[in-house]
């Protein structure tokens, strides 16, 4: 079996996945989606995947998509869409990645599925964003302003009053591409504060950790400390529900304890989740679980569908 690992970086994660694939008798080849092209003269399927000539891989595992212009990212996601339509299992597929990368869509889908999450607003109007902040401040709430497509806790900003300090609304045109994505701030319930990262594979929560930080941002990339955490039933149920709401094969789900409202709330759902920090504090082999689910469930489903689509005389 030949599996493409779509990634813009070769490193720890890709090595983990390649080792897990080798253990299953499969070969994992790393390919950057930026190097994949559309060429309707090259092969019947119209795609050019480096290293595959006129053929297609047996499966695709998406580990990373490089940033770029709107047009570049659209083409890269288009390649993933095309692979899925051509019958190649893509894990996670482009639709799931689009749902999770767009935080406003994530919020809408969680809301529709009745998954507890902080109150959320997304608006292109700076005046409306200021009115939301004023109304929330009057009600005793602060907000977190996030880039719609951000990751790793970068460029998050408090808005409103926190611990006696007022944080004004910044210029969204200059720093946030003209869009305010606002979530109600969930104050820490302990010092230092923490949240949970739960890994969901095959729609089943498999392991968890606490991300602990004296700062209100708990991302590992921003200096948070990883600690082992019990995968309590309440955490597992919410994480699995969030992954199912976005129709994801695997996901890193971030959750936080809240003093008011639902006791545990989903902050974000990551469709191309990193797990190096989590792997350091758990004995569960995450890469192996991802590969097993890809081969045993996703690829097996695709092969059954292909067999059913063939005329009886051509079925194996």
Short mmCIF file of N, CA and C in Angstrom, two decimals, residues 45-183:
data_model
loop_
_atom_site.label_atom_id
_atom_site.label_comp_id
_atom_site.label_asym_id
_atom_site.label_seq_id
_atom_site.Cartn_x
_atom_site.Cartn_y
_atom_site.Cartn_z
N UNK A 45 -6.96 10.99 -14.69
CA UNK A 45 -7.56 11.65 -13.53
C UNK A 45 -7.28 13.15 -13.47
N UNK A 46 -6.31 13.63 -14.23
CA UNK A 46 -6.05 15.06 -14.30
C UNK A 46 -5.21 15.64 -13.18
N UNK A 47 -4.62 14.78 -12.34
CA UNK A 47 -3.79 15.25 -11.23
C UNK A 47 -2.34 14.86 -11.44
N UNK A 48 -1.44 15.68 -10.88
CA UNK A 48 -0.01 15.35 -10.86
C UNK A 48 0.42 15.31 -9.40
N UNK A 49 0.67 14.10 -8.90
CA UNK A 49 1.14 13.90 -7.53
C UNK A 49 2.59 13.45 -7.62
N UNK A 50 3.55 14.25 -7.14
CA UNK A 50 4.96 13.90 -7.28
C UNK A 50 5.25 12.48 -6.79
N UNK A 51 5.95 11.71 -7.65
CA UNK A 51 6.33 10.35 -7.31
C UNK A 51 5.34 9.29 -7.73
N UNK A 52 4.20 9.68 -8.33
CA UNK A 52 3.18 8.69 -8.67
C UNK A 52 2.90 8.59 -10.17
N UNK A 53 3.56 9.42 -10.97
CA UNK A 53 3.37 9.33 -12.42
C UNK A 53 1.92 9.48 -12.79
N UNK A 54 1.42 8.50 -13.57
CA UNK A 54 0.02 8.53 -14.01
C UNK A 54 -0.91 7.83 -13.02
N UNK A 55 -0.36 7.32 -11.92
CA UNK A 55 -1.16 6.59 -10.95
C UNK A 55 -1.57 7.50 -9.79
N UNK A 56 -2.43 6.95 -8.95
CA UNK A 56 -2.87 7.63 -7.74
C UNK A 56 -2.46 6.82 -6.51
N UNK A 57 -2.25 7.44 -5.39
CA UNK A 57 -1.94 6.69 -4.18
C UNK A 57 -3.14 5.89 -3.70
N UNK A 58 -2.90 4.94 -2.81
CA UNK A 58 -4.00 4.16 -2.24
C UNK A 58 -4.77 4.96 -1.21
N UNK A 59 -4.09 5.88 -0.53
CA UNK A 59 -4.74 6.71 0.48
C UNK A 59 -3.90 7.96 0.71
N UNK A 60 -4.52 8.97 1.30
CA UNK A 60 -3.83 10.23 1.60
C UNK A 60 -4.08 10.58 3.06
N UNK A 61 -3.01 10.93 3.76
CA UNK A 61 -3.09 11.35 5.15
C UNK A 61 -2.61 12.80 5.22
N UNK A 62 -3.48 13.72 5.59
CA UNK A 62 -3.15 15.14 5.59
C UNK A 62 -2.53 15.52 6.93
N UNK A 63 -1.26 15.89 6.87
CA UNK A 63 -0.54 16.30 8.08
C UNK A 63 -0.33 17.82 8.13
N UNK A 64 -0.26 18.49 6.99
CA UNK A 64 -0.08 19.94 7.01
C UNK A 64 -0.34 20.54 5.64
N UNK A 65 -0.87 21.76 5.64
CA UNK A 65 -1.10 22.52 4.41
C UNK A 65 -0.44 23.87 4.58
N UNK A 66 0.49 24.18 3.71
CA UNK A 66 1.21 25.46 3.83
C UNK A 66 0.27 26.62 3.59
N UNK A 67 0.53 27.72 4.30
CA UNK A 67 -0.22 28.94 4.05
C UNK A 67 0.16 29.53 2.70
N UNK A 68 -0.68 30.40 2.19
CA UNK A 68 -0.42 31.04 0.91
C UNK A 68 -1.53 32.00 0.57
N UNK A 69 -1.57 32.43 -0.66
CA UNK A 69 -2.64 33.30 -1.10
C UNK A 69 -3.96 32.52 -1.10
N UNK A 70 -5.07 33.24 -1.19
CA UNK A 70 -6.37 32.59 -1.26
C UNK A 70 -6.41 31.63 -2.44
N UNK A 71 -5.84 32.06 -3.57
CA UNK A 71 -5.83 31.24 -4.76
C UNK A 71 -4.98 29.97 -4.58
N UNK A 72 -3.82 30.11 -3.95
CA UNK A 72 -2.95 28.95 -3.74
C UNK A 72 -3.61 27.92 -2.81
N UNK A 73 -4.18 28.40 -1.71
CA UNK A 73 -4.81 27.49 -0.77
C UNK A 73 -6.03 26.83 -1.41
N UNK A 74 -6.77 27.58 -2.23
CA UNK A 74 -7.92 27.01 -2.92
C UNK A 74 -7.50 25.86 -3.84
N UNK A 75 -6.39 26.05 -4.57
CA UNK A 75 -5.90 24.97 -5.44
C UNK A 75 -5.48 23.75 -4.63
N UNK A 76 -4.79 23.97 -3.53
CA UNK A 76 -4.33 22.85 -2.70
C UNK A 76 -5.51 22.06 -2.14
N UNK A 77 -6.51 22.77 -1.64
CA UNK A 77 -7.70 22.08 -1.16
C UNK A 77 -8.45 21.41 -2.31
N UNK A 78 -8.39 22.04 -3.50
CA UNK A 78 -9.02 21.45 -4.68
C UNK A 78 -8.41 20.10 -5.02
N UNK A 79 -7.11 19.96 -4.85
CA UNK A 79 -6.46 18.67 -5.09
C UNK A 79 -7.01 17.62 -4.12
N UNK A 80 -7.18 18.00 -2.85
CA UNK A 80 -7.74 17.05 -1.88
C UNK A 80 -9.19 16.71 -2.22
N UNK A 81 -9.97 17.72 -2.63
CA UNK A 81 -11.34 17.44 -3.06
C UNK A 81 -11.35 16.46 -4.23
N UNK A 82 -10.46 16.69 -5.21
CA UNK A 82 -10.42 15.83 -6.39
C UNK A 82 -10.05 14.40 -6.02
N UNK A 83 -9.07 14.23 -5.14
CA UNK A 83 -8.67 12.89 -4.73
C UNK A 83 -9.84 12.14 -4.11
N UNK A 84 -10.58 12.82 -3.26
CA UNK A 84 -11.75 12.18 -2.65
C UNK A 84 -12.77 11.79 -3.71
N UNK A 85 -13.04 12.68 -4.66
CA UNK A 85 -14.02 12.38 -5.69
C UNK A 85 -13.54 11.25 -6.60
N UNK A 86 -12.23 11.06 -6.69
CA UNK A 86 -11.67 9.98 -7.50
C UNK A 86 -11.63 8.66 -6.75
N UNK A 87 -12.13 8.65 -5.53
CA UNK A 87 -12.20 7.41 -4.76
C UNK A 87 -11.03 7.14 -3.86
N UNK A 88 -10.10 8.11 -3.72
CA UNK A 88 -8.94 7.93 -2.84
C UNK A 88 -9.33 8.38 -1.44
N UNK A 89 -9.22 7.53 -0.42
CA UNK A 89 -9.53 7.96 0.95
C UNK A 89 -8.59 9.07 1.39
N UNK A 90 -9.14 10.18 1.86
CA UNK A 90 -8.35 11.32 2.34
C UNK A 90 -8.68 11.54 3.81
N UNK A 91 -7.68 11.63 4.64
CA UNK A 91 -7.81 11.57 6.10
C UNK A 91 -7.02 12.74 6.72
N UNK A 92 -7.67 13.82 7.22
CA UNK A 92 -9.03 14.30 7.06
C UNK A 92 -9.21 14.85 5.65
N UNK A 93 -10.43 14.76 5.12
CA UNK A 93 -10.62 15.26 3.78
C UNK A 93 -10.79 16.78 3.79
N UNK A 94 -10.83 17.36 2.59
CA UNK A 94 -10.82 18.82 2.46
C UNK A 94 -12.02 19.46 3.13
N UNK A 95 -13.16 18.79 3.08
CA UNK A 95 -14.36 19.37 3.68
C UNK A 95 -14.19 19.53 5.18
N UNK A 96 -13.66 18.51 5.83
CA UNK A 96 -13.45 18.58 7.27
C UNK A 96 -12.42 19.64 7.63
N UNK A 97 -11.36 19.73 6.84
CA UNK A 97 -10.33 20.74 7.11
C UNK A 97 -10.90 22.14 6.95
N UNK A 98 -11.71 22.35 5.92
CA UNK A 98 -12.33 23.67 5.72
C UNK A 98 -13.22 24.04 6.90
N UNK A 99 -13.95 23.08 7.43
CA UNK A 99 -14.84 23.35 8.57
C UNK A 99 -14.06 23.76 9.81
N UNK A 100 -12.90 23.15 10.01
CA UNK A 100 -12.14 23.43 11.23
C UNK A 100 -11.24 24.65 11.09
N UNK A 101 -10.71 24.89 9.89
CA UNK A 101 -9.85 26.06 9.69
C UNK A 101 -10.66 27.34 9.83
N UNK A 102 -11.88 27.35 9.33
CA UNK A 102 -12.78 28.50 9.45
C UNK A 102 -13.45 28.44 10.82
N UNK A 103 -12.96 29.24 11.78
CA UNK A 103 -13.47 29.16 13.14
C UNK A 103 -14.95 29.51 13.22
N UNK A 104 -15.43 30.39 12.35
CA UNK A 104 -16.85 30.74 12.40
C UNK A 104 -17.71 29.54 12.00
N UNK A 105 -17.27 28.76 11.02
CA UNK A 105 -18.01 27.56 10.64
C UNK A 105 -17.96 26.53 11.75
N UNK A 106 -16.80 26.38 12.40
CA UNK A 106 -16.71 25.48 13.54
C UNK A 106 -17.74 25.86 14.59
N UNK A 107 -17.82 27.16 14.91
CA UNK A 107 -18.75 27.62 15.93
C UNK A 107 -20.20 27.33 15.54
N UNK A 108 -20.54 27.56 14.27
CA UNK A 108 -21.90 27.30 13.80
C UNK A 108 -22.25 25.82 13.92
N UNK A 109 -21.32 24.95 13.51
CA UNK A 109 -21.60 23.51 13.54
C UNK A 109 -21.69 22.99 14.97
N UNK A 110 -20.84 23.49 15.86
CA UNK A 110 -20.94 23.11 17.27
C UNK A 110 -22.27 23.56 17.85
N UNK A 111 -22.67 24.79 17.51
CA UNK A 111 -23.95 25.33 18.00
C UNK A 111 -25.11 24.48 17.49
N UNK A 112 -25.07 24.12 16.21
CA UNK A 112 -26.15 23.32 15.63
C UNK A 112 -26.24 21.94 16.28
N UNK A 113 -25.09 21.41 16.69
CA UNK A 113 -25.06 20.08 17.32
C UNK A 113 -25.27 20.15 18.82
N UNK A 114 -25.51 21.34 19.35
CA UNK A 114 -25.73 21.57 20.78
C UNK A 114 -24.52 21.16 21.62
N UNK A 115 -23.33 21.40 21.06
CA UNK A 115 -22.09 21.16 21.81
C UNK A 115 -21.77 22.43 22.60
N UNK A 116 -21.61 22.36 23.92
CA UNK A 116 -21.34 23.56 24.71
C UNK A 116 -20.05 24.25 24.26
N UNK A 117 -20.14 25.56 24.01
CA UNK A 117 -19.00 26.37 23.58
C UNK A 117 -19.25 27.80 24.01
N UNK A 118 -18.19 28.61 24.16
CA UNK A 118 -18.42 30.01 24.53
C UNK A 118 -19.26 30.73 23.47
N UNK A 119 -20.03 31.71 23.92
CA UNK A 119 -20.79 32.54 22.99
C UNK A 119 -19.84 33.16 21.97
N UNK A 120 -20.27 33.21 20.71
CA UNK A 120 -19.38 33.59 19.61
C UNK A 120 -20.08 34.54 18.66
N UNK A 121 -19.30 35.47 18.11
CA UNK A 121 -19.78 36.40 17.10
C UNK A 121 -18.73 36.52 15.99
N UNK A 122 -19.18 36.71 14.77
CA UNK A 122 -18.27 37.02 13.66
C UNK A 122 -18.93 38.11 12.83
N UNK A 123 -18.23 39.22 12.64
CA UNK A 123 -18.79 40.34 11.91
C UNK A 123 -17.70 41.08 11.14
N UNK A 124 -18.07 41.63 9.99
CA UNK A 124 -17.16 42.46 9.21
C UNK A 124 -17.28 43.94 9.58
N UNK A 125 -18.20 44.26 10.47
CA UNK A 125 -18.43 45.65 10.87
C UNK A 125 -17.66 45.98 12.14
N UNK A 126 -16.72 46.91 12.05
CA UNK A 126 -15.97 47.33 13.23
C UNK A 126 -16.90 47.97 14.26
N UNK A 127 -17.90 48.72 13.78
CA UNK A 127 -18.84 49.36 14.69
C UNK A 127 -19.66 48.32 15.45
N UNK A 128 -20.09 47.28 14.74
CA UNK A 128 -20.85 46.23 15.41
C UNK A 128 -19.99 45.49 16.41
N UNK A 129 -18.73 45.24 16.05
CA UNK A 129 -17.81 44.56 16.98
C UNK A 129 -17.67 45.37 18.27
N UNK A 130 -17.57 46.71 18.13
CA UNK A 130 -17.46 47.56 19.32
C UNK A 130 -18.74 47.51 20.15
N UNK A 131 -19.89 47.46 19.48
CA UNK A 131 -21.15 47.38 20.22
C UNK A 131 -21.26 46.06 20.98
N UNK A 132 -20.81 44.98 20.35
CA UNK A 132 -20.82 43.68 21.03
C UNK A 132 -19.93 43.73 22.26
N UNK A 133 -18.74 44.32 22.11
CA UNK A 133 -17.80 44.42 23.23
C UNK A 133 -18.39 45.26 24.36
N UNK A 134 -19.05 46.38 24.02
CA UNK A 134 -19.66 47.24 25.05
C UNK A 134 -20.78 46.50 25.77
N UNK A 135 -21.60 45.79 25.02
CA UNK A 135 -22.71 45.04 25.64
C UNK A 135 -22.19 43.93 26.55
N UNK A 136 -21.17 43.21 26.10
CA UNK A 136 -20.61 42.14 26.91
C UNK A 136 -19.91 42.69 28.16
N UNK A 137 -19.22 43.81 28.00
CA UNK A 137 -18.56 44.43 29.15
C UNK A 137 -19.59 44.86 30.19
N UNK A 138 -20.69 45.43 29.73
CA UNK A 138 -21.75 45.85 30.66
C UNK A 138 -22.35 44.66 31.40
N UNK A 139 -22.32 43.50 30.75
CA UNK A 139 -22.85 42.28 31.38
C UNK A 139 -21.80 41.56 32.21
N UNK A 140 -20.59 42.11 32.28
CA UNK A 140 -19.54 41.51 33.10
C UNK A 140 -18.68 40.50 32.39
N UNK A 141 -18.71 40.51 31.06
CA UNK A 141 -17.93 39.55 30.29
C UNK A 141 -16.84 40.26 29.48
N UNK A 142 -15.69 39.60 29.37
CA UNK A 142 -14.67 40.03 28.41
C UNK A 142 -14.75 39.12 27.19
N UNK A 143 -14.02 39.49 26.14
CA UNK A 143 -14.03 38.74 24.90
C UNK A 143 -12.61 38.40 24.48
N UNK A 144 -12.48 37.41 23.61
CA UNK A 144 -11.21 37.09 22.97
C UNK A 144 -11.39 37.31 21.48
N UNK A 145 -10.55 38.15 20.90
CA UNK A 145 -10.55 38.39 19.46
C UNK A 145 -9.51 37.47 18.84
N UNK A 146 -9.96 36.68 17.84
CA UNK A 146 -9.08 35.69 17.21
C UNK A 146 -9.05 35.90 15.70
N UNK A 147 -7.91 35.62 15.06
CA UNK A 147 -7.92 35.56 13.59
C UNK A 147 -8.81 34.39 13.15
N UNK A 148 -9.57 34.59 12.10
CA UNK A 148 -10.48 33.55 11.65
C UNK A 148 -9.74 32.28 11.28
N UNK A 149 -8.56 32.43 10.67
CA UNK A 149 -7.78 31.28 10.20
C UNK A 149 -6.53 31.05 11.05
N UNK A 150 -6.50 31.55 12.27
CA UNK A 150 -5.29 31.46 13.08
C UNK A 150 -5.09 30.08 13.69
N UNK A 151 -3.88 29.87 14.22
CA UNK A 151 -3.55 28.62 14.89
C UNK A 151 -2.44 28.87 15.90
N UNK A 152 -2.23 27.89 16.80
CA UNK A 152 -1.15 27.89 17.78
C UNK A 152 -1.21 29.08 18.73
N UNK A 153 -2.38 29.66 18.91
CA UNK A 153 -2.53 30.75 19.86
C UNK A 153 -1.94 32.06 19.42
N UNK A 154 -1.67 32.21 18.13
CA UNK A 154 -1.05 33.44 17.64
C UNK A 154 -2.10 34.53 17.43
N UNK A 155 -1.72 35.77 17.81
CA UNK A 155 -2.53 36.97 17.56
C UNK A 155 -3.89 36.93 18.24
N UNK A 156 -3.98 36.25 19.37
CA UNK A 156 -5.18 36.32 20.19
C UNK A 156 -5.10 37.57 21.06
N UNK A 157 -6.23 38.23 21.25
CA UNK A 157 -6.21 39.47 22.03
C UNK A 157 -7.47 39.57 22.89
N UNK A 158 -7.26 39.96 24.15
CA UNK A 158 -8.39 40.21 25.03
C UNK A 158 -9.05 41.53 24.65
N UNK A 159 -10.37 41.57 24.82
CA UNK A 159 -11.15 42.79 24.61
C UNK A 159 -12.08 42.93 25.80
N UNK A 160 -12.06 44.11 26.44
CA UNK A 160 -12.87 44.33 27.62
C UNK A 160 -12.01 44.35 28.88
N UNK A 161 -12.66 44.23 30.02
CA UNK A 161 -11.95 44.35 31.30
C UNK A 161 -11.66 42.98 31.89
N UNK A 162 -10.38 42.74 32.18
CA UNK A 162 -9.93 41.51 32.82
C UNK A 162 -8.99 41.88 33.95
N UNK A 163 -9.31 41.45 35.18
CA UNK A 163 -8.49 41.73 36.37
C UNK A 163 -8.21 43.22 36.51
N UNK A 164 -9.23 44.04 36.27
CA UNK A 164 -9.11 45.47 36.47
C UNK A 164 -8.39 46.22 35.37
N UNK A 165 -8.00 45.52 34.30
CA UNK A 165 -7.30 46.15 33.18
C UNK A 165 -8.23 46.16 31.97
N UNK A 166 -8.37 47.33 31.34
CA UNK A 166 -9.24 47.44 30.16
C UNK A 166 -8.42 47.19 28.89
N UNK A 167 -8.95 46.33 28.04
CA UNK A 167 -8.30 46.00 26.77
C UNK A 167 -9.19 46.50 25.64
N UNK A 168 -8.77 47.53 24.91
CA UNK A 168 -9.62 48.10 23.86
C UNK A 168 -9.70 47.21 22.64
N UNK A 169 -10.75 47.41 21.86
CA UNK A 169 -10.90 46.71 20.59
C UNK A 169 -9.87 47.26 19.60
N UNK A 170 -9.01 46.42 19.02
CA UNK A 170 -8.04 46.92 18.04
C UNK A 170 -8.69 47.19 16.69
N UNK A 171 -7.93 47.74 15.79
CA UNK A 171 -8.38 48.00 14.43
C UNK A 171 -8.45 46.67 13.67
N UNK A 172 -9.66 46.18 13.42
CA UNK A 172 -9.77 44.87 12.77
C UNK A 172 -9.34 44.93 11.32
N UNK A 173 -9.44 46.09 10.67
CA UNK A 173 -9.00 46.19 9.27
C UNK A 173 -7.50 46.01 9.16
N UNK A 174 -6.76 46.57 10.11
CA UNK A 174 -5.30 46.54 10.05
C UNK A 174 -4.73 45.19 10.46
N UNK A 175 -5.33 44.53 11.44
CA UNK A 175 -4.71 43.35 12.04
C UNK A 175 -5.49 42.05 11.83
N UNK A 176 -6.78 42.16 11.48
CA UNK A 176 -7.60 40.94 11.43
C UNK A 176 -8.36 40.81 10.11
N UNK A 177 -7.77 41.34 9.04
CA UNK A 177 -8.31 41.19 7.68
C UNK A 177 -9.76 41.66 7.58
N UNK A 178 -10.12 42.65 8.40
CA UNK A 178 -11.44 43.23 8.29
C UNK A 178 -12.56 42.39 8.86
N UNK A 179 -12.23 41.40 9.70
CA UNK A 179 -13.26 40.54 10.29
C UNK A 179 -12.97 40.33 11.77
N UNK A 180 -13.99 40.54 12.58
CA UNK A 180 -13.86 40.30 14.02
C UNK A 180 -14.52 38.97 14.36
N UNK A 181 -13.72 37.99 14.76
CA UNK A 181 -14.23 36.74 15.30
C UNK A 181 -14.03 36.82 16.80
N UNK A 182 -15.12 36.88 17.54
CA UNK A 182 -15.07 37.13 18.98
C UNK A 182 -15.69 35.97 19.74
N UNK A 183 -15.00 35.53 20.80
CA UNK A 183 -15.55 34.52 21.69
C UNK A 183 -15.56 35.09 23.10
#
